[in-house]
Short mmCIF file of C-alpha atoms in Angstrom, two decimals:
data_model
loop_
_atom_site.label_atom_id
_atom_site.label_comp_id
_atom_site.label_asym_id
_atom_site.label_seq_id
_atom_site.Cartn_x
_atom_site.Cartn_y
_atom_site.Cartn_z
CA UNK A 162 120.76 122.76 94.38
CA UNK A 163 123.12 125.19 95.77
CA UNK A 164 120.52 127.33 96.77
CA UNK A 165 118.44 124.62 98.63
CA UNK A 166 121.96 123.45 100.57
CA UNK A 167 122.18 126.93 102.07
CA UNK A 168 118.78 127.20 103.22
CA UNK A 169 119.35 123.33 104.71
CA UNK A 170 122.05 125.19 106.24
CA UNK A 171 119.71 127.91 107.84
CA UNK A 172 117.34 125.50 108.64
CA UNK A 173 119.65 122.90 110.47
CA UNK A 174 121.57 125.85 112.84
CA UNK A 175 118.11 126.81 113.96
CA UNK A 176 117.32 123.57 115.01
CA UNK A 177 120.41 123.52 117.03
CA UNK A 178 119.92 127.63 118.87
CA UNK A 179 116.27 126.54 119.46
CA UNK A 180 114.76 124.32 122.06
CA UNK A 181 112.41 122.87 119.72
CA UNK A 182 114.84 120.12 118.43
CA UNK A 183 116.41 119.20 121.64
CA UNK A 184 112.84 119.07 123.39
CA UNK A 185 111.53 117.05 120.63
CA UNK A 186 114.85 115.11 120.44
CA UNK A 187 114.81 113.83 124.02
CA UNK A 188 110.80 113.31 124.37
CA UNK A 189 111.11 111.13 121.27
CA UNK A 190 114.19 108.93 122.58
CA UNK A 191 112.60 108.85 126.13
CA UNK A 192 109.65 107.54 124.84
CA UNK A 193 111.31 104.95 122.45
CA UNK A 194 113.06 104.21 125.69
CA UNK A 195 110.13 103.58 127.82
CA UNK A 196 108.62 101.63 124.98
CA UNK A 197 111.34 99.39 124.11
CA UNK A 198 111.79 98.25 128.05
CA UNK A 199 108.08 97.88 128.71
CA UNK A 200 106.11 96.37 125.45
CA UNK A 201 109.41 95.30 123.40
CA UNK A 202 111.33 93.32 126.12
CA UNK A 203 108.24 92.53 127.24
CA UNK A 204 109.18 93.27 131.22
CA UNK A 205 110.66 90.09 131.60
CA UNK A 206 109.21 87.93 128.98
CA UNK A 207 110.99 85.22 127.37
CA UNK A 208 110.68 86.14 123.47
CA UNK A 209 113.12 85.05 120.30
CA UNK A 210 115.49 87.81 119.20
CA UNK A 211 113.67 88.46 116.29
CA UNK A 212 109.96 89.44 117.54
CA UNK A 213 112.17 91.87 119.54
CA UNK A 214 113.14 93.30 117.01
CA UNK A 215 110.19 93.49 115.25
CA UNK A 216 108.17 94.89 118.06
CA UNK A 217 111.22 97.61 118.63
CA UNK A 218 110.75 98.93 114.88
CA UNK A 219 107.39 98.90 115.28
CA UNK A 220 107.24 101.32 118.14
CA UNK A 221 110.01 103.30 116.92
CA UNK A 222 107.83 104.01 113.60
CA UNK A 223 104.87 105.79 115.55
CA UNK A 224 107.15 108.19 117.62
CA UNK A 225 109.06 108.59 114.60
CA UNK A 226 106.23 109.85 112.70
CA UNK A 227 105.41 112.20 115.58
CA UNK A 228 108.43 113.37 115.96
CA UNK A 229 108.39 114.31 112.40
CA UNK A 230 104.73 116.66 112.27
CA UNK A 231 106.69 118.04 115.51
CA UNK A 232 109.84 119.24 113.83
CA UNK A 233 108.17 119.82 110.11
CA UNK A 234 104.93 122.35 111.60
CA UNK A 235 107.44 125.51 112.03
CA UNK A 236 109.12 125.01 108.54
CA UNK A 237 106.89 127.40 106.83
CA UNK A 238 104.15 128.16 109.29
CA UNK A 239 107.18 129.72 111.47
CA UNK A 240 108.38 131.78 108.75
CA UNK A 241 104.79 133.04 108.30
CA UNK A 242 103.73 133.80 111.60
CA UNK A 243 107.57 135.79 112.38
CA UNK A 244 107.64 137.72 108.79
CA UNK A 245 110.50 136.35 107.48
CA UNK A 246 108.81 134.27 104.55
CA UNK A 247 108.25 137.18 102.40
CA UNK A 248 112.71 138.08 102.82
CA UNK A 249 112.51 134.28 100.84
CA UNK A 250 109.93 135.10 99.03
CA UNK A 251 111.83 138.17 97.50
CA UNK A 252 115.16 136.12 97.21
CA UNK A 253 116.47 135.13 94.25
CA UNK A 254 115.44 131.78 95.16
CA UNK A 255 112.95 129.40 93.66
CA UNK A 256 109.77 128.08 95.84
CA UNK A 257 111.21 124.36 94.97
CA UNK A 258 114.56 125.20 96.45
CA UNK A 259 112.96 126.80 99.73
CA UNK A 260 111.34 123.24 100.11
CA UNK A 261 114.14 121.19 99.18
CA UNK A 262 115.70 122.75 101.68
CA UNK A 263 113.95 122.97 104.24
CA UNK A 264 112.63 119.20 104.03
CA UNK A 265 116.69 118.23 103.94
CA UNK A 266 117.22 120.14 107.26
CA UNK A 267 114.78 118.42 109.01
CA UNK A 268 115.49 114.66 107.85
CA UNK A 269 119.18 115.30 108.52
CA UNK A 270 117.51 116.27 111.77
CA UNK A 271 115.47 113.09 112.46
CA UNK A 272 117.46 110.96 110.84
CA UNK A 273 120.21 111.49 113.63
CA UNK A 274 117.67 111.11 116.19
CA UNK A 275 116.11 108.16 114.67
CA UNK A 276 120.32 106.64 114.27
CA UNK A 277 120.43 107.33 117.95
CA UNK A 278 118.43 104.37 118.92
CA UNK A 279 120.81 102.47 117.96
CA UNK A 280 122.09 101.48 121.27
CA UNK A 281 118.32 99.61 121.82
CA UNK A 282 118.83 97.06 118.67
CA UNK A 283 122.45 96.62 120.04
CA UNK A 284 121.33 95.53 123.42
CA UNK A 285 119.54 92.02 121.59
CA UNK A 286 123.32 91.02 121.08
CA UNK A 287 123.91 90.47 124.94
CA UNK A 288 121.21 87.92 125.06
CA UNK A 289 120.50 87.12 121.66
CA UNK A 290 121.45 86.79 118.12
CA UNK A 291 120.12 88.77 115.55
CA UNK A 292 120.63 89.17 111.61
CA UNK A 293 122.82 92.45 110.79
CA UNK A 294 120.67 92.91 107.60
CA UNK A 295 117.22 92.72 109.53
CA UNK A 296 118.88 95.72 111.28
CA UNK A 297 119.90 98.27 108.49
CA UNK A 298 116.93 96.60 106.54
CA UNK A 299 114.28 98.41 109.32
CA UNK A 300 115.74 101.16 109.89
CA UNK A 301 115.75 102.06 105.99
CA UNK A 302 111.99 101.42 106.99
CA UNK A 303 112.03 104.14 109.42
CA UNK A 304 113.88 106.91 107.62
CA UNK A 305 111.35 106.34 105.04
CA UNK A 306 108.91 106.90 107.27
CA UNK A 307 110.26 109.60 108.18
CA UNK A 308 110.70 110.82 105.11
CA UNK A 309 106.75 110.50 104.00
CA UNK A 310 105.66 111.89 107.39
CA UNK A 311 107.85 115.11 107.45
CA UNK A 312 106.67 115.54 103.48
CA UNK A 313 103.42 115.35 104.95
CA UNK A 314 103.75 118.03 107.96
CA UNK A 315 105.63 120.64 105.77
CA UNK A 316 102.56 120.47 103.06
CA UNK A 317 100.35 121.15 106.25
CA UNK A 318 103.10 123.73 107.27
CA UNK A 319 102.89 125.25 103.58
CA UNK A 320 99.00 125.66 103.77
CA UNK A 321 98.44 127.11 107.31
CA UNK A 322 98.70 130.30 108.57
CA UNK A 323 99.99 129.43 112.36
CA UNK A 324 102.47 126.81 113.84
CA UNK A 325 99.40 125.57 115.79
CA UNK A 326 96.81 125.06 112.85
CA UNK A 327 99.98 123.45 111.14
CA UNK A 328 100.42 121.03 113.85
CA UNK A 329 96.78 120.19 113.66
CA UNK A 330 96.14 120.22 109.93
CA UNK A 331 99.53 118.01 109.63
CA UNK A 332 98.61 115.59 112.59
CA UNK A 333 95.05 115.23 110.70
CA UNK A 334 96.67 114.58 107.52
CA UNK A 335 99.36 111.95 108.67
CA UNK A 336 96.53 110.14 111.15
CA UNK A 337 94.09 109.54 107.97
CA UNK A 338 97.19 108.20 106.09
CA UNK A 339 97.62 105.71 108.94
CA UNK A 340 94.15 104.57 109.66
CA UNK A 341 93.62 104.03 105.53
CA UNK A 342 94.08 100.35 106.44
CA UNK A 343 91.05 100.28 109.01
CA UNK A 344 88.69 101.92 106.68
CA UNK A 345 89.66 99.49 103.98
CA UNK A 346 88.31 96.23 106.42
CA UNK A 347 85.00 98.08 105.85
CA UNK A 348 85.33 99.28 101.75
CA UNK A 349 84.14 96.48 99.26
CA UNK A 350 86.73 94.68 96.72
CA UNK A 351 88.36 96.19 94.29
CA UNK A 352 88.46 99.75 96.27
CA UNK A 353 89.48 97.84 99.45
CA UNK A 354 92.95 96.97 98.11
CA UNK A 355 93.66 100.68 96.94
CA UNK A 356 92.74 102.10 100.13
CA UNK A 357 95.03 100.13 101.94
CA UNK A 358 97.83 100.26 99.27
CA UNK A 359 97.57 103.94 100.35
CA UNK A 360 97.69 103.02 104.03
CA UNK A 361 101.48 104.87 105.11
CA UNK A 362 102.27 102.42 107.97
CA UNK A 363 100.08 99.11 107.83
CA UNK A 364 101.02 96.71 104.89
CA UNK A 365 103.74 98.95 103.78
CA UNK A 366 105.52 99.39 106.76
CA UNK A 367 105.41 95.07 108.13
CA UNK A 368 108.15 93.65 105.70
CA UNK A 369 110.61 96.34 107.19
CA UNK A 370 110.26 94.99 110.53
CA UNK A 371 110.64 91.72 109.92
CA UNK A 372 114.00 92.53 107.93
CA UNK A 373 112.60 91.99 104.41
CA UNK A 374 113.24 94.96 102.11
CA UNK A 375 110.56 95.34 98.78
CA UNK A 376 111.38 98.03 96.25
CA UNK A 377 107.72 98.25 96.00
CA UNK A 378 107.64 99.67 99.43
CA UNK A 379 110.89 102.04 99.66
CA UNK A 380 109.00 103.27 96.08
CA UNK A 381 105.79 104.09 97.71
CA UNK A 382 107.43 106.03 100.34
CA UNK A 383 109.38 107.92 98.01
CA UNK A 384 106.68 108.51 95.70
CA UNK A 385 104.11 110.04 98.79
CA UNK A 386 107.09 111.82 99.75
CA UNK A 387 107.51 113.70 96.07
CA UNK A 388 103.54 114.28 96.17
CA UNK A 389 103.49 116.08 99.50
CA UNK A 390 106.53 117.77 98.71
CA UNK A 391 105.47 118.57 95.63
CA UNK A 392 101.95 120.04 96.87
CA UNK A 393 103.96 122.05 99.55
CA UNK A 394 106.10 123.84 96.76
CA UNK A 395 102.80 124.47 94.34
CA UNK A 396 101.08 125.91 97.53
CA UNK A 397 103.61 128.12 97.82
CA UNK A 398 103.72 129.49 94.58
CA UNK A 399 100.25 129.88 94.65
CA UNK A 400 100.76 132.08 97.70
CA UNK A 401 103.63 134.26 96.06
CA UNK A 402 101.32 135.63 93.47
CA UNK A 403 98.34 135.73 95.89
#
C-alpha cells in the first residue's frame, strides 16, 4: 500500500505542473455551469426543488464521466509514449500497486472537481428547500461514477500504445457501457434484463438522483470498478513479460 501512496503522490503533483488537469478542470465546471443555468433551472421555469436537483445530478454525471476518460487516457498511455513506464516497470514495485496508484491520483483528482459543484446544489436553498440527504446521497452517485468511468479509461490507457488511441479506445469502451440500456429495448426477455443491469448510467444511476441510495447500486459500481481495474493490472503484467 505504501508503494501505491507514493506513486498517488507522483501522479497527483503532475496533475497540478501540467495543464491537463486545470484545462480539464475548468472545461468540466464551465460546462456543468452552462448546463445547470440553461436545462436545470430551466431559463426561467417554474420547477419544485427537487426535479432541480435531479436534473443537476443528472447532467453533472455525463461531464463527470468525460472528465474522467480525459484525466485517466495519460495514466499509462503517457508513461508509454515518454519512456518512463519501463523505470516502473524495473522498480521494485508490483503492477497492482502502479494501478492502485495511479487510479487513487486521479479520483482524488475528480473527486475535488466533482466537490466543487457544490456551490450549484447550494443555490436551490435561496429559492427552495431541499433534503440534505438527497444531496450527499447523489453525489455518492457521482463519485461512483466516477469511480467506474476512470477504471474504465485507465484499462483503455493500460492496452494502448498512444494517449490518443487511449482516449478513443476508452471513450468507445465507456459509450457502449452507457448505451447497454438502449440495446436492451431491442434484446428479448431474459437477456434484456442483464444487458441493462450492465447499463453504467441508466437504471443504476436514477435512484441517486432522486436521493435514494441502494447498496445494490454503490455494489455494482464498485464491482465494474475492481473488473476494469483489475483487467488494467493483468494487461500490464502481460506486457512486462512480453
Amino acid at each position: 500500500m505504501r508503494n501505491a501512496l507514493l506513486v498517488a503522490g507522483r501522479e497527483l503533483g503532475a496533475y497540478l505542473r501540467s495543464p491537463l488537469g486545470y484545462v480539464v478542470a475548468a472545461a468540466s465546471l464551465l460546462i456543468d455551469g452552462i448546463l445547470y443555468y440553461a436545462f436545470v433551472l430551466g431559463a426561467g421555469q417554474q420547477r419544485l426543488s427537487a426535479e432541480v436537483l435531479m436534473n443537476f445530478f443528472y447532467y453533472a454525471s455525463g461531464t463527470t464521466m468525460i472528465a474522467a476518460v480525459a484525466l485517466s487516457i495519460r495514466l499509462l498511455a503517457g508513461e508509454r509514449e515518454n519512456g518512463t513506464l519501463v523505470l516502473l516497470n524495473t522498480a521494485p514495485i508490483r503492477d497492482s500497486e502502479i494501478v492502485a496508484g495511479k487510479f487513487l491520483s486521479a479520483f482524488a483528482f475528480l473527486a475535488a472537481m466533482t466537490l466543487a459543484t457544490i456551490y450549484m446544489p447550494a443555490l436551490i436553498f435561496v429559492n427552495g428547500k431541499v433534503s440534505l440527504g438527497h444531496i450527499a446521497v447523489g453525489y455518492l452517485g457521482l463519485l461512483l461514477i466516477a469511480s467506474a468511468a476512470l477504471s474504465i479509461g485507465l484499462f483503455a490507457s493500460a492496452l494502448a500504445r498512444t494517449q490518443v488511441i487511449a482516449a478513443i479506445l476508452g471513450a468507445a469502451l465507456l459509450g457502449t457501457m452507457v448505451l447497454l440500456w438502449a440495446a436492451a429495448k431491442v434484446t428479448d426477455p431474459p437477456l434484456a434484463g442483464f444487458v441493462s443491469g450492465l447499463a453504467i448510467h441508466h437504471e443504476h444511476f436514477k435512484p441517486f438522483m432522486t436521493g435514494v441510495l441502494k447498496l445494490e447500486n454503490v455494489a455494482y459500481y464498485l464491482g465494474v470498478s475492481y473488473f476494469f481495474l483489475l483487467c488494467a493490472t493483468k494487461t500490464l503484467e502481460a506486457r512486462r513479460w512480453r
